[in-house]
CSV table of C-alpha atoms in Angstrom, one decimal:
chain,number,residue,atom,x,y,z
M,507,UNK,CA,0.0,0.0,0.0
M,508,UNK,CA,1.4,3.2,-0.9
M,509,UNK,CA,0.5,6.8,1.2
M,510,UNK,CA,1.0,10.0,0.4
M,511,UNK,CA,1.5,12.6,2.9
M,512,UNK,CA,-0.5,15.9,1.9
M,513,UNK,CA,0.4,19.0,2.7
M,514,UNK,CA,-3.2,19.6,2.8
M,515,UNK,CA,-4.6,17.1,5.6
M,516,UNK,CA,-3.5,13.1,6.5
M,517,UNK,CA,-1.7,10.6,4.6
M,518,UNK,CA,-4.4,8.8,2.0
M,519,UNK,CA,-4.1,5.2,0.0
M,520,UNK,CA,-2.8,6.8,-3.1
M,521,UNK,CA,-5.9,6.1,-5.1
M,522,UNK,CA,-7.8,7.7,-2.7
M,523,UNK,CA,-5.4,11.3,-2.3
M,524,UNK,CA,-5.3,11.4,-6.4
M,525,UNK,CA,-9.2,11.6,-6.3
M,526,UNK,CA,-9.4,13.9,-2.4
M,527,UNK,CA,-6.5,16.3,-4.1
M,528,UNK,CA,-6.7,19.9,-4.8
M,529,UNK,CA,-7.4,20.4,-8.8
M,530,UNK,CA,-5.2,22.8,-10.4
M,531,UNK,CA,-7.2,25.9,-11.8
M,532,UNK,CA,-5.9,26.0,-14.8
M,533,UNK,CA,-5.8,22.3,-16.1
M,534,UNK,CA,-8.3,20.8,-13.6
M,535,UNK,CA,-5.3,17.5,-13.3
M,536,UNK,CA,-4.9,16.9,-9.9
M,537,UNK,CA,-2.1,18.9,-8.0
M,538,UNK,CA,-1.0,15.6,-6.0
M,539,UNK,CA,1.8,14.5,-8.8
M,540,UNK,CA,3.9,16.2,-11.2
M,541,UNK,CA,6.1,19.3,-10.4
M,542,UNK,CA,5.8,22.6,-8.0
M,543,UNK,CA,2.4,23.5,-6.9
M,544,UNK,CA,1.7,27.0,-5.6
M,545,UNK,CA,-2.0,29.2,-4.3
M,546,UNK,CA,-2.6,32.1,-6.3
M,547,UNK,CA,-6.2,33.8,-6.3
M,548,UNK,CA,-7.3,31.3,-3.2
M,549,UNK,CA,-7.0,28.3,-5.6
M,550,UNK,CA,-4.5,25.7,-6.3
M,551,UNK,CA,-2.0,25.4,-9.5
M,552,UNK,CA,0.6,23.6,-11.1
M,553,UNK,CA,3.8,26.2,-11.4
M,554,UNK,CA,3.2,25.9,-14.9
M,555,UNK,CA,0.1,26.0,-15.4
M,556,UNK,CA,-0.1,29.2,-13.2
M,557,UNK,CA,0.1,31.8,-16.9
M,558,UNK,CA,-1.9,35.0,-17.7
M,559,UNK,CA,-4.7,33.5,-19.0
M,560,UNK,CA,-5.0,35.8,-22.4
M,561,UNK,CA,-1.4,35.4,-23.8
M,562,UNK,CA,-1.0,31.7,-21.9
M,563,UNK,CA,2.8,33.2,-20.8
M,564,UNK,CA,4.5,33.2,-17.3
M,565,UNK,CA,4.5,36.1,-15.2
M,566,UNK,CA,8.4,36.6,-15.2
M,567,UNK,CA,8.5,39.1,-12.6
M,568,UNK,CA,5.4,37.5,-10.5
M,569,UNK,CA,2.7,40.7,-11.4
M,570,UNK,CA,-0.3,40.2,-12.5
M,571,UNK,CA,-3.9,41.1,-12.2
M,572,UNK,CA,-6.9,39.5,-11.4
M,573,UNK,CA,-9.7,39.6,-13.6
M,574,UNK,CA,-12.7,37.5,-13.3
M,575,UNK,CA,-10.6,35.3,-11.0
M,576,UNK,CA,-8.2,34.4,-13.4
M,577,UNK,CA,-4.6,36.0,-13.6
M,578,UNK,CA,-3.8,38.6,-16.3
M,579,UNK,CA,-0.3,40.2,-17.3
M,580,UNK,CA,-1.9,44.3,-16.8
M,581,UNK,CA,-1.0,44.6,-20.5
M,582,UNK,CA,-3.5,41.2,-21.6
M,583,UNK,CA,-6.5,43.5,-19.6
């Protein structure tokens, strides 16, 4: 059997914390495998999925904007 600690509550049978894990905002996957994951807006992301969501590229100095709860480069708005 193979457990998962979460940095969001207790250890779950993997299947189980696949299903119970955060979904990431911008690719609804699950945020329990693959790569950094980070809060922005009061939601969950994957690091890369985390882009202005107009242009689809990173925020290279970390601004952005929220509009209609999505992030925005101020130049996409």
């Amino acid at each position: 059997v193979v457990s998962t600690q979460s940095t969001w509550g207790p250890p779950y049978h993997e299947p189980c914390w696949l299903e119970a894990a955060p979904k990431c905002t911008g690719c609804q996957g699950t945020t329990a495998r693959g790569g950094e994951r980070l809060m922005a807006l009061d939601v969950h992301w994957h690091a890369t999925c985390f882009v202005c969501h107009k242009c689809k590229q990173p925020f290279v100095d970390g601004r952005f904007v929220r509009k209609k709860k999505m992030p925005y480069h101020k130049a996409c708005t």
